[in-house]
PDB file of C-alpha atoms in Angstrom:
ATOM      1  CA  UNK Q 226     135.920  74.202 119.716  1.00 70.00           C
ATOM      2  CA  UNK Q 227     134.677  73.418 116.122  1.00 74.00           C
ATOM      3  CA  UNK Q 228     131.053  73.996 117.919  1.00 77.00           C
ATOM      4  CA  UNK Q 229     132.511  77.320 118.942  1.00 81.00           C
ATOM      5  CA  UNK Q 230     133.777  78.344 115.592  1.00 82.00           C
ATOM      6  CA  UNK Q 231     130.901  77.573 113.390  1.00 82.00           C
ATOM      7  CA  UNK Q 232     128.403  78.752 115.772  1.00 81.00           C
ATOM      8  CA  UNK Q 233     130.509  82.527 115.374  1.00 83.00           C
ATOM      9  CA  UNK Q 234     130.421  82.792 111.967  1.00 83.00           C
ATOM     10  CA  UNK Q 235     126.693  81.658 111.511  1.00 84.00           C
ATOM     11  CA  UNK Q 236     126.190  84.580 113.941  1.00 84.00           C
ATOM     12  CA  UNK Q 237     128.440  87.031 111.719  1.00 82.00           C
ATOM     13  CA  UNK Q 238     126.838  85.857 108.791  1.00 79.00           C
ATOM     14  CA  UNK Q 239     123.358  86.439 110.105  1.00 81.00           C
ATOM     15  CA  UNK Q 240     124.384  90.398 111.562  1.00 78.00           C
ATOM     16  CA  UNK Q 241     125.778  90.646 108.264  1.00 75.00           C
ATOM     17  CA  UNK Q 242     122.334  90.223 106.338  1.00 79.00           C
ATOM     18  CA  UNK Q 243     120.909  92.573 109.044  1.00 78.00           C
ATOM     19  CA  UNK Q 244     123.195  94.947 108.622  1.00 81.00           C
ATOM     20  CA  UNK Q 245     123.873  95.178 104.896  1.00 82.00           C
ATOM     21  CA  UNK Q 246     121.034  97.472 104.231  1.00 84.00           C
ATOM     22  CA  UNK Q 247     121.876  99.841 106.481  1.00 85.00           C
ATOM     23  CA  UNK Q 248     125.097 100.247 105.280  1.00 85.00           C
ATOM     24  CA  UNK Q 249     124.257 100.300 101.787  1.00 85.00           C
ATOM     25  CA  UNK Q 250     121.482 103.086 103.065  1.00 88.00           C
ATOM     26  CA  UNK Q 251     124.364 105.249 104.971  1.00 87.00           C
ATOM     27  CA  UNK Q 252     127.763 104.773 101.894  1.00 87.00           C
ATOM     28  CA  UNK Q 253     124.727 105.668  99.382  1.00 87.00           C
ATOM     29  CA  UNK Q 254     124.068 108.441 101.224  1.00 87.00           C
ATOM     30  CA  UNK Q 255     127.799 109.637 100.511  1.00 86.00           C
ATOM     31  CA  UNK Q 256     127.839 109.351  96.733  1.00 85.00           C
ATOM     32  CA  UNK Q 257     126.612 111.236  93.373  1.00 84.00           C
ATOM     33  CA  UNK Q 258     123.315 109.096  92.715  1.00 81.00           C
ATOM     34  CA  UNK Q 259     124.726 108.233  89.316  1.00 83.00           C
ATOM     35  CA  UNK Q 260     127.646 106.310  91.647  1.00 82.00           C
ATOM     36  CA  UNK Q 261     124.636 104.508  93.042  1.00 83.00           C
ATOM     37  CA  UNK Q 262     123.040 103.126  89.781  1.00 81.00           C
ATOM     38  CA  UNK Q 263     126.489 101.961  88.454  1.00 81.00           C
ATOM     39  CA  UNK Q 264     127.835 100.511  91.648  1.00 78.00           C
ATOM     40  CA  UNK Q 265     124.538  98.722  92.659  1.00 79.00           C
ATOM     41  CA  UNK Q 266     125.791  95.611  91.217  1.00 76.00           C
ATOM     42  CA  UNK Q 267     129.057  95.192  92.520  1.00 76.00           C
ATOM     43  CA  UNK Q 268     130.962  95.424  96.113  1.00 79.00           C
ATOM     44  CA  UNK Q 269     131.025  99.209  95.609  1.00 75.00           C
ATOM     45  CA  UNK Q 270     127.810  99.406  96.419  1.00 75.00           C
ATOM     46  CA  UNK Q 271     128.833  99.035 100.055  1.00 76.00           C
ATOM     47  CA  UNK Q 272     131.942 101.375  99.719  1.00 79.00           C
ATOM     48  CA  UNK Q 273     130.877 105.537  99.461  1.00 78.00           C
ATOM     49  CA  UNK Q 274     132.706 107.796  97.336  1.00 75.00           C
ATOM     50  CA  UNK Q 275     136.399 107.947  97.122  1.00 77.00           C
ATOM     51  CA  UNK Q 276     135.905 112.020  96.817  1.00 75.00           C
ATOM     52  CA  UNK Q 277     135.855 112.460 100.470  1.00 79.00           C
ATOM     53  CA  UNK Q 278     134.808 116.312  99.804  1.00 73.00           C
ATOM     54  CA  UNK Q 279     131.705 114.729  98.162  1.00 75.00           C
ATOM     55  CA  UNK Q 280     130.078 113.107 101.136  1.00 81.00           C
ATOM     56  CA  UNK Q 281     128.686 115.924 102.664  1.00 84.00           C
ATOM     57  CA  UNK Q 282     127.059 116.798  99.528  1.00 85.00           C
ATOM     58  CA  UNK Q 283     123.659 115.183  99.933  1.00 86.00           C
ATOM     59  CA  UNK Q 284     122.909 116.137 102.993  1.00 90.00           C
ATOM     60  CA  UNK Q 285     123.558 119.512 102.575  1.00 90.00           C
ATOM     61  CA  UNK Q 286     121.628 119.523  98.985  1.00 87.00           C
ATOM     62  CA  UNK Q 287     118.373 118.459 101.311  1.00 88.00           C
ATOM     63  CA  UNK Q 288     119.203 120.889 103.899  1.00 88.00           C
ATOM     64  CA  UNK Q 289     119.028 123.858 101.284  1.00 88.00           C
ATOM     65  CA  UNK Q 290     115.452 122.006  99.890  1.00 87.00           C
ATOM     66  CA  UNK Q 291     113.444 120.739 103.262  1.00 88.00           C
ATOM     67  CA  UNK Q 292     113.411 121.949 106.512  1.00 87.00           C
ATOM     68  CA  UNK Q 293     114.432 118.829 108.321  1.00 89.00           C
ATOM     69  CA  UNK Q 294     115.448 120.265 111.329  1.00 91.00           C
ATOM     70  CA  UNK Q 295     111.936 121.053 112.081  1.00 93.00           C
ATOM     71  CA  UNK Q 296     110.760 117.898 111.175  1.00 93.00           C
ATOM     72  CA  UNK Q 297     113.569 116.980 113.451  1.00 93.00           C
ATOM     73  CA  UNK Q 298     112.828 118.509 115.994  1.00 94.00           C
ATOM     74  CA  UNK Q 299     109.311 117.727 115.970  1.00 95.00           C
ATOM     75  CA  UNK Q 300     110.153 114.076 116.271  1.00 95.00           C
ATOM     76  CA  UNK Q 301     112.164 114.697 119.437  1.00 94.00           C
ATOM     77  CA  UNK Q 302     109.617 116.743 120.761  1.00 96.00           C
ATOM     78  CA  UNK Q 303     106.953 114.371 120.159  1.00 96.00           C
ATOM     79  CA  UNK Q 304     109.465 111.756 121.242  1.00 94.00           C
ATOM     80  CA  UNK Q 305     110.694 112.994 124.352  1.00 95.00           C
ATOM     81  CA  UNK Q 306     106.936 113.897 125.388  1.00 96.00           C
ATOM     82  CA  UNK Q 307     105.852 110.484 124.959  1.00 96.00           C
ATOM     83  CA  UNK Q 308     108.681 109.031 127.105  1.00 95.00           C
ATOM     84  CA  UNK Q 309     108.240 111.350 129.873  1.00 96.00           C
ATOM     85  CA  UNK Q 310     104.681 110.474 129.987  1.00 96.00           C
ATOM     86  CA  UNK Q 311     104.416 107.324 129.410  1.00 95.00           C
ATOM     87  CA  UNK Q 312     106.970 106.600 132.739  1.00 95.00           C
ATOM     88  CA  UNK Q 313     104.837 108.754 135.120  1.00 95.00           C
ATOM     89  CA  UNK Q 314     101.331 107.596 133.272  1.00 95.00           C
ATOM     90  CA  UNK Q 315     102.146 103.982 132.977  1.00 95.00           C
ATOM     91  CA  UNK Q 316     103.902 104.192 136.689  1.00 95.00           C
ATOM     92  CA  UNK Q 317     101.196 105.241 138.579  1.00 94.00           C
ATOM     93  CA  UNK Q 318      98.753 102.635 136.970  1.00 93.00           C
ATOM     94  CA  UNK Q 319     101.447  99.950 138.083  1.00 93.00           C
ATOM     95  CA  UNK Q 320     101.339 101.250 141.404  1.00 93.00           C
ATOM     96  CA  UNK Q 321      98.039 101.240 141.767  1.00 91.00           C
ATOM     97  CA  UNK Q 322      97.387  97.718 140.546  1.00 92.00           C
ATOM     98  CA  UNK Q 323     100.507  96.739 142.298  1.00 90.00           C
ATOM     99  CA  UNK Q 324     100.326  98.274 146.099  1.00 89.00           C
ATOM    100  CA  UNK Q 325      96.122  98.969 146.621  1.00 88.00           C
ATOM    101  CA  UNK Q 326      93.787  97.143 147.100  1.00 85.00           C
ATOM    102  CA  UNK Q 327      90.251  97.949 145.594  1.00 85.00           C
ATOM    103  CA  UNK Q 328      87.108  96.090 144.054  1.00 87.00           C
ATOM    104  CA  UNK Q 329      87.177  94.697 141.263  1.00 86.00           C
ATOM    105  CA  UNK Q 330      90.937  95.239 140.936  1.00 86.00           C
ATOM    106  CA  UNK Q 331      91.643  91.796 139.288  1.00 88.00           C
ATOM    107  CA  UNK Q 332      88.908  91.712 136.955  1.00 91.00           C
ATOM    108  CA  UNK Q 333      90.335  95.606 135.946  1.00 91.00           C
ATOM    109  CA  UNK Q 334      93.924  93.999 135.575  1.00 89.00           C
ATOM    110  CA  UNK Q 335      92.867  91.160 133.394  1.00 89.00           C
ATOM    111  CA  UNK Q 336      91.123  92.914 131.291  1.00 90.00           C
ATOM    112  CA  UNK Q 337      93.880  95.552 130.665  1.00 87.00           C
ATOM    113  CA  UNK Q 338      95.918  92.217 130.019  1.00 85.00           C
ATOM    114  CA  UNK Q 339      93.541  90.839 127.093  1.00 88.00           C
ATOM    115  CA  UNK Q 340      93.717  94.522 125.445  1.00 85.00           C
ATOM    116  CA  UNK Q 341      97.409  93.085 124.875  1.00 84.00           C
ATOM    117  CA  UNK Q 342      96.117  90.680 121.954  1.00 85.00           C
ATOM    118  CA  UNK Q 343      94.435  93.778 120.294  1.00 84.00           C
ATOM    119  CA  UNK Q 344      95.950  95.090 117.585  1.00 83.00           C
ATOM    120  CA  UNK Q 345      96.221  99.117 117.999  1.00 79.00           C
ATOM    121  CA  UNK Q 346      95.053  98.978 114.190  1.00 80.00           C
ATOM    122  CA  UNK Q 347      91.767  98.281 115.045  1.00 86.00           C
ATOM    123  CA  UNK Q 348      90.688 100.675 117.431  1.00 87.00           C
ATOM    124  CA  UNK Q 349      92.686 103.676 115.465  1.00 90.00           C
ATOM    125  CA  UNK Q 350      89.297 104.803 114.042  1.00 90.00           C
ATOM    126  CA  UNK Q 351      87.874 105.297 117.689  1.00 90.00           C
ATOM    127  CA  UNK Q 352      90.958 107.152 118.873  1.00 91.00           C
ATOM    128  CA  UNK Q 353      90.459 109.587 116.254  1.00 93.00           C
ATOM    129  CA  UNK Q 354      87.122 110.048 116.557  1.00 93.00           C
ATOM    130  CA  UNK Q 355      88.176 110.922 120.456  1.00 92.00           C
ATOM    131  CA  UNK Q 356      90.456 112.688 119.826  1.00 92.00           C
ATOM    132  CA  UNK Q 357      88.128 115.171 117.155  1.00 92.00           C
ATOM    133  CA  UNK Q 358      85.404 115.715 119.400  1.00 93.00           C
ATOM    134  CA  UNK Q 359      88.202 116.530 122.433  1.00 92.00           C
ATOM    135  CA  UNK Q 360      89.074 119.903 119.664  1.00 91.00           C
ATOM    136  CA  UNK Q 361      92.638 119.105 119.693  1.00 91.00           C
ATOM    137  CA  UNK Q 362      92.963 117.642 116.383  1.00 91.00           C
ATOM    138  CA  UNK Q 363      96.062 119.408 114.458  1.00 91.00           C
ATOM    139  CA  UNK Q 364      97.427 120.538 117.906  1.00 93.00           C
ATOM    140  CA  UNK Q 365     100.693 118.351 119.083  1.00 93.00           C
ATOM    141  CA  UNK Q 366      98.385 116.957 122.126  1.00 94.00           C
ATOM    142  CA  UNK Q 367      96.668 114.861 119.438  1.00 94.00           C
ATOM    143  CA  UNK Q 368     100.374 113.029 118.575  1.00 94.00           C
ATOM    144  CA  UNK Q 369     100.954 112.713 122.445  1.00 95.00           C
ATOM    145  CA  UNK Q 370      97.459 111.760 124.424  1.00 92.00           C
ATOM    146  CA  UNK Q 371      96.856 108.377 122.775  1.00 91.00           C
ATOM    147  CA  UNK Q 372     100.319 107.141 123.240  1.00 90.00           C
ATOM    148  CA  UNK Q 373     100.513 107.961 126.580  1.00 92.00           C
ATOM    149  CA  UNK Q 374      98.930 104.284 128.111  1.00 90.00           C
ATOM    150  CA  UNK Q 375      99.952 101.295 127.329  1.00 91.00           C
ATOM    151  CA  UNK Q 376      98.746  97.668 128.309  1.00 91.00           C
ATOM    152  CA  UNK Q 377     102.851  96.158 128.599  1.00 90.00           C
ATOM    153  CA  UNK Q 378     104.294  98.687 129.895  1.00 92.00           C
ATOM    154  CA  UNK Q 379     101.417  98.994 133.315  1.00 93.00           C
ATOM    155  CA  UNK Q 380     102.020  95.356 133.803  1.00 91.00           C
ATOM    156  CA  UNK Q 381     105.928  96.123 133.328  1.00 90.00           C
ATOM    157  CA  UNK Q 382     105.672  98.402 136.212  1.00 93.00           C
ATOM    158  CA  UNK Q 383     103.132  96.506 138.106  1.00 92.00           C
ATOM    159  CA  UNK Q 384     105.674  93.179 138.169  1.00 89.00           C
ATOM    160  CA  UNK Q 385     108.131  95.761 139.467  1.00 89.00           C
ATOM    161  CA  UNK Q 386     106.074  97.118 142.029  1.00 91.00           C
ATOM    162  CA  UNK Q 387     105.020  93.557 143.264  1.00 90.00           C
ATOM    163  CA  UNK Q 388     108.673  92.597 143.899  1.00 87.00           C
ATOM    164  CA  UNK Q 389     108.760  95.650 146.291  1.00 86.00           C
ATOM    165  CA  UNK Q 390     108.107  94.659 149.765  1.00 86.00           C
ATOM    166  CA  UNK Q 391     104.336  95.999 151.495  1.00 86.00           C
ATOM    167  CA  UNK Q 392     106.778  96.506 154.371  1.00 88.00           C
ATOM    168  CA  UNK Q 393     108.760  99.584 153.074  1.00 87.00           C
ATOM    169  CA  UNK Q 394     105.275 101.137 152.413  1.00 87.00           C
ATOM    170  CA  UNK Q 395     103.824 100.358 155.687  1.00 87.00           C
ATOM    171  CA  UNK Q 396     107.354 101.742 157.538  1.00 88.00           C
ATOM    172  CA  UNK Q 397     107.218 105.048 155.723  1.00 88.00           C
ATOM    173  CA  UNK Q 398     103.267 105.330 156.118  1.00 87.00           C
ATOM    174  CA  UNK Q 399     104.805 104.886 159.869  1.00 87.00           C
ATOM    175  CA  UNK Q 400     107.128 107.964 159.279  1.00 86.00           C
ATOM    176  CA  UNK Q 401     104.119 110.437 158.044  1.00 87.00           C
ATOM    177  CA  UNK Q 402     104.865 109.895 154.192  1.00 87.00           C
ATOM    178  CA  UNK Q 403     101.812 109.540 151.778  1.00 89.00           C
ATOM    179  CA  UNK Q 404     100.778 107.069 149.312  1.00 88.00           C
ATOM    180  CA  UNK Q 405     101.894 109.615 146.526  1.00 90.00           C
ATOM    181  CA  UNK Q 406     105.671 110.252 148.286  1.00 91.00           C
ATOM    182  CA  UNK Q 407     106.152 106.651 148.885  1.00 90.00           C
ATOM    183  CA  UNK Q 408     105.222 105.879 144.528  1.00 90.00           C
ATOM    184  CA  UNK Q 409     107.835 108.857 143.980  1.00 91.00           C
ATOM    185  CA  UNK Q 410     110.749 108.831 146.525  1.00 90.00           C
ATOM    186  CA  UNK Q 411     110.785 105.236 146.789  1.00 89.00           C
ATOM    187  CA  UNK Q 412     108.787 103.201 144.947  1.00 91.00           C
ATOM    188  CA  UNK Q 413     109.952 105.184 141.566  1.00 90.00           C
ATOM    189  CA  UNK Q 414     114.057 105.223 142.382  1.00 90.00           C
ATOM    190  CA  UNK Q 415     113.479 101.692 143.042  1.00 88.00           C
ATOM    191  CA  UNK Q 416     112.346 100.571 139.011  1.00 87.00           C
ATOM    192  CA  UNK Q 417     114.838 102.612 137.137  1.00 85.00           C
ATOM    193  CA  UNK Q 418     115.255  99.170 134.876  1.00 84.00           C
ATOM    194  CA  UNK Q 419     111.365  99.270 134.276  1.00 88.00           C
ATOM    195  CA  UNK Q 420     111.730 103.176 133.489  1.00 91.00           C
ATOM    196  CA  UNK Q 421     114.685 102.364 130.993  1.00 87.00           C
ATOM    197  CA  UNK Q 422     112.779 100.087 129.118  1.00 89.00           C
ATOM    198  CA  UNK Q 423     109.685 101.879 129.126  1.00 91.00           C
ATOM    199  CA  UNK Q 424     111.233 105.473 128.174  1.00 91.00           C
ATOM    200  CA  UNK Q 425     113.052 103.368 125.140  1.00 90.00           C
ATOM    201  CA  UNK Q 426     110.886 101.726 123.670  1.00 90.00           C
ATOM    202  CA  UNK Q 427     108.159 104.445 124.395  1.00 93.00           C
ATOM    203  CA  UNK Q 428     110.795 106.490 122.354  1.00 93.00           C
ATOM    204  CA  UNK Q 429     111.354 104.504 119.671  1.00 91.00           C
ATOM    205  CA  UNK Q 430     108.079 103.798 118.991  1.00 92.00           C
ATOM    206  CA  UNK Q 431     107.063 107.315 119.064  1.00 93.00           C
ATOM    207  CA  UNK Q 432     109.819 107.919 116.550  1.00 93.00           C
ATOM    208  CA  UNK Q 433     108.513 105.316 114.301  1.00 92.00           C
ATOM    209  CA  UNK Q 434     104.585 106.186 114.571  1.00 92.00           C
ATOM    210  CA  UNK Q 435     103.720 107.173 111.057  1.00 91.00           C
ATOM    211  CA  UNK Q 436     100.084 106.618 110.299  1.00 91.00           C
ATOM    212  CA  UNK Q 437      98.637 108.428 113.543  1.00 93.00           C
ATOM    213  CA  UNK Q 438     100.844 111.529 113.312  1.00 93.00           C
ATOM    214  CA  UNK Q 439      99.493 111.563 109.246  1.00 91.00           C
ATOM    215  CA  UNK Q 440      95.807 111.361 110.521  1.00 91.00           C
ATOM    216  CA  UNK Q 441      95.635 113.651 113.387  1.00 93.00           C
ATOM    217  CA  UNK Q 442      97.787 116.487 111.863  1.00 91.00           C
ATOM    218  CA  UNK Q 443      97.214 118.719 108.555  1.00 89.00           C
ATOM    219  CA  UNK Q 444      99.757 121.020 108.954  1.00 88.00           C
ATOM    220  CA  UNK Q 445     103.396 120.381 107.858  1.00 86.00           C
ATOM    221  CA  UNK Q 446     105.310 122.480 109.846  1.00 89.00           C
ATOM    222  CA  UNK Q 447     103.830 120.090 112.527  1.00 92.00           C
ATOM    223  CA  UNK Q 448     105.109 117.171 110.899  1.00 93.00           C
ATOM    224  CA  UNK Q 449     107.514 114.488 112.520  1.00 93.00           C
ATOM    225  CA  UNK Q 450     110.538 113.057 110.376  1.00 92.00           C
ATOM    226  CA  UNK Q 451     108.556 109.768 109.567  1.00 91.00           C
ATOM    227  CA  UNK Q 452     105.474 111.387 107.855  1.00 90.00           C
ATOM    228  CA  UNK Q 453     107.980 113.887 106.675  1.00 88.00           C
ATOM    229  CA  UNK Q 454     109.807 111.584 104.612  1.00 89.00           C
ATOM    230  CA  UNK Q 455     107.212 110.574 102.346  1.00 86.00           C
ATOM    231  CA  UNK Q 456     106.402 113.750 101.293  1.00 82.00           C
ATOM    232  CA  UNK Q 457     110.537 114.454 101.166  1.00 83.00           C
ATOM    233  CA  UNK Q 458     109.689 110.939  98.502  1.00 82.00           C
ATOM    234  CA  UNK Q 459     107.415 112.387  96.787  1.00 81.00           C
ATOM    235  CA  UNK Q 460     108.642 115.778  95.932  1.00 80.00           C
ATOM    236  CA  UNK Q 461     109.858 116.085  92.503  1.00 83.00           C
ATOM    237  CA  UNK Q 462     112.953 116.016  91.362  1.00 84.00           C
ATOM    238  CA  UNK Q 463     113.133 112.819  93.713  1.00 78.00           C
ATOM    239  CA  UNK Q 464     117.544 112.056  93.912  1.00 83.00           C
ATOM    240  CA  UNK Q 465     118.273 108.708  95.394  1.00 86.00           C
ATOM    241  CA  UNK Q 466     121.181 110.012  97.709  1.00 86.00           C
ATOM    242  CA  UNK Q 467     119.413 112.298  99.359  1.00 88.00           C
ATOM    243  CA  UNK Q 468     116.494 109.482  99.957  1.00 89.00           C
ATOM    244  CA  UNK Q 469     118.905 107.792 101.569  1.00 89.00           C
ATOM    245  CA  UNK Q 470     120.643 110.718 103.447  1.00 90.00           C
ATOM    246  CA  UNK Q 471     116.846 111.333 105.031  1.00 91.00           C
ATOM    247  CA  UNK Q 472     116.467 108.186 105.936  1.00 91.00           C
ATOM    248  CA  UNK Q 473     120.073 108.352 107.476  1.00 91.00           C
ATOM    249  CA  UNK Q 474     119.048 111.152 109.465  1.00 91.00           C
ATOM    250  CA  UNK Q 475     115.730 108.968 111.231  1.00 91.00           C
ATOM    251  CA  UNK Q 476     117.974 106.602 111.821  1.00 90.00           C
ATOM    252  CA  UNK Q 477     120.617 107.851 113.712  1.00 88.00           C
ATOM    253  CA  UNK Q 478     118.865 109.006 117.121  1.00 88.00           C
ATOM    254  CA  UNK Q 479     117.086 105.516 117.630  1.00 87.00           C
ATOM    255  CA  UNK Q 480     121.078 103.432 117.198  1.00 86.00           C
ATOM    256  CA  UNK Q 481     122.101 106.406 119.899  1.00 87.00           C
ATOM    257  CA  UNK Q 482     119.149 105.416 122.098  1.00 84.00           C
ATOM    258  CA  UNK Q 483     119.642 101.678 121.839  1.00 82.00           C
ATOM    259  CA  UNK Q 484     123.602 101.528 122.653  1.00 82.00           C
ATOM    260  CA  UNK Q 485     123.084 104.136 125.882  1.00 80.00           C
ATOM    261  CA  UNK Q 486     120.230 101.847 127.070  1.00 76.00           C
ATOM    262  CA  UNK Q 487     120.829  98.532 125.566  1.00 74.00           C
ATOM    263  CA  UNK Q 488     121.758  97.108 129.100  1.00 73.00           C
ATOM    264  CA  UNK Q 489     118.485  98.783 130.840  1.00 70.00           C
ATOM    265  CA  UNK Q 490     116.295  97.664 127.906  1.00 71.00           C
ATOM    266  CA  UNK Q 491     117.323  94.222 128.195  1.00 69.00           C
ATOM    267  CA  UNK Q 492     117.270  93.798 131.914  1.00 66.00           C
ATOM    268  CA  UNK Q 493     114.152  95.517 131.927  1.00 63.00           C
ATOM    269  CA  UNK Q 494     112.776  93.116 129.426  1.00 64.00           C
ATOM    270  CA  UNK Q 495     114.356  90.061 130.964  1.00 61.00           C
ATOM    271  CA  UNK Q 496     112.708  91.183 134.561  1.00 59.00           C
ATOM    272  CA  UNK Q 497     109.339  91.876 133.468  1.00 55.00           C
ATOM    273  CA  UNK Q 498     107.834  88.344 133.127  1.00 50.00           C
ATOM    274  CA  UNK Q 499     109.416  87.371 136.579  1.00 49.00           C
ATOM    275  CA  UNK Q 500     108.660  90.650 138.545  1.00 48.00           C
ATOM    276  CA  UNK Q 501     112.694  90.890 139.681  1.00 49.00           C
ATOM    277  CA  UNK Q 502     114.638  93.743 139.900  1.00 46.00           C
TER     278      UNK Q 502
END
C-alpha cells in the first residue's frame, strides 16, 4: 500500500513538471502581458486573468495582425498530405518486403534498416539539392515528397504484414484477386493499428518540421504555423501574450490527435518490434 501511494505521487509530481509549461504557456495566453511580468514570480503565474472578458483578447489582437489561419491551414494541409501518403507509400513497401519474394530482397531490407541510425540532418543538403533540380522548389510538393518514406514506419508495416498468413494470399489468388486487391481489401483492413501509428506520428511530425519547410519555401503565404511563428517572433512590436497565444494555437491540434489515437499509437508501437496484431 505505502508502495502504492508513493509510487502515485512521484508519478503526479513528475506530470506536474511536464505539464507546468504548458499551462503557464495557455493562462499566459489569457492575460494583459503586463499580468505576465508581475505574476511570473508567484502562483499566479499559473492562474489567467480574473477579467474573464479579457481572455479572448490576445488571440483576437493576433488575428487582426497575422493571418494565422492560413498558416493554419497550411499546416493541416501539409499535415494531412503527409499522413495520407506516408500510409499508402510506406504500406506498399511493407508489402512488398513482407509478402514477395525477389533478389536481393534481404540485403534491400537491411540496408533500409541501417538508414535508421542516420540522422535526417545529414542528408538534408542532398534532399534539397533533389528536390531543386526536380523544379518544384517553392511549390507545396517540395514540403510533401521527402517526407513521404520512411525507414520505421516500412518495417512497421512489414512486421505487420509478416504476421499475416501466406495462406489468405494464396486463397484469394485462388478466387481471381490480384496482388494489388489482396495489399488493399485485405492486407490493408487488416493493419489499421500500424496505419494509426503511422498516420500520427507521420502527422505530428509533419506539424513539427520547421527547418525543411524554411529551406524549400520563399513565399509566406506558403508558410506552415511552425516557420510561421518565428517570423510572428520577430515582428516588432513583439507582446508576450500573444507569443504565447500562437504557440497555443500549434499546440492544440497535435493534444487532439494524441487523445483520439493514443490507444492505436500505443498498440501500434507496442506491436511493431514483435510483428503482432
Amino acid at each position: 500500500m505505502a508502495n502504492t501511494i508513493i509510487s502515485t505521487i512521484l508519478i503526479t509530481l513528475l506530470a506536474l513538471l511536464f505539464l507546468f509549461p504548458l499551462v503557464w504557456m495557455l493562462v499566459s495566453s489569457m492575460k494583459p502581458e503586463a499580468a505576465i511580468y508581475k505574476d511570473i514570480g508567484g502562483i499566479k503565474a499559473f492562474l489567467p486573468s480574473f477579467d474573464i472578458g479579457s481572455w479572448g483578447t490576445a488571440y483576437r489582437e493576433l488575428l487582426s495582425r497575422f493571418n494565422v489561419f492560413i498558416y493554419l491551414l497550411n499546416s493541416i494541409f501539409y499535415g494531412l498530405s503527409v499522413t495520407i501518403g506516408s500510409i499508402i507509400v510506406n504500406s506498399l513497401a511493407g508489402y512488398g518486403f513482407s509478402k514477395f519474394r525477389f533478389r536481393g530482397r534481404k540485403m534491400l531490407f537491411g540496408l533500409l534498416l541501417a538508414l535508421l541510425v542516420i540522422p535526417g540532418e545529414t542528408i538534408i543538403i542532398q534532399k534539397f539539392q533533389i528536390v531543386r533540380s526536380m523544379g518544384i522548389l517553392n511549390t507545396p510538393l517540395a514540403v510533401i515528397f521527402p517526407s513521404l518514406a520512411a525507414p520505421f514506419y516500412i518495417y512497421m508495416f512489414k512486421n505487420f504484414f509478416d504476421a499475416i498468413s501466406d495462406d489468405v494470399i494464396e486463397s484469394a489468388q485462388l478466387e481471381g484477386a490480384s496482388m494489388f486487391t489482396i495489399y488493399w481489401r485485405i492486407m490493408l483492413p487488416m493493419a489499421k493499428p500500424a496505419i494509426a501509428t503511422v498516420g500520427t506520428l507521420s502527422f505530428i511530425g509533419s506539424w513539427n518540421d520547421y527547418i525543411w519547410p524554411l529551406m524549400v519555401l520563399t513565399d509566406s503565404n506558403r508558410f506552415p504555423l511552425q516557420v510561421a511563428i518565428t517570423n510572428i517572433n520577430n515582428t516588432q512590436p513583439v507582446y508576450m501574450n500573444q507569443v504565447m497565444a500562437i504557440l497555443t494555437i500549434s499546440t492544440i491540434p497535435l493534444i487532439i490527435v494524441y487523445v483520439f489515437f493514443q490507444k492505436y499509437l500505443v498498440q501500434g508501437l507496442g506491436a511493431s518490434g514483435t510483428g503482432e496484431k
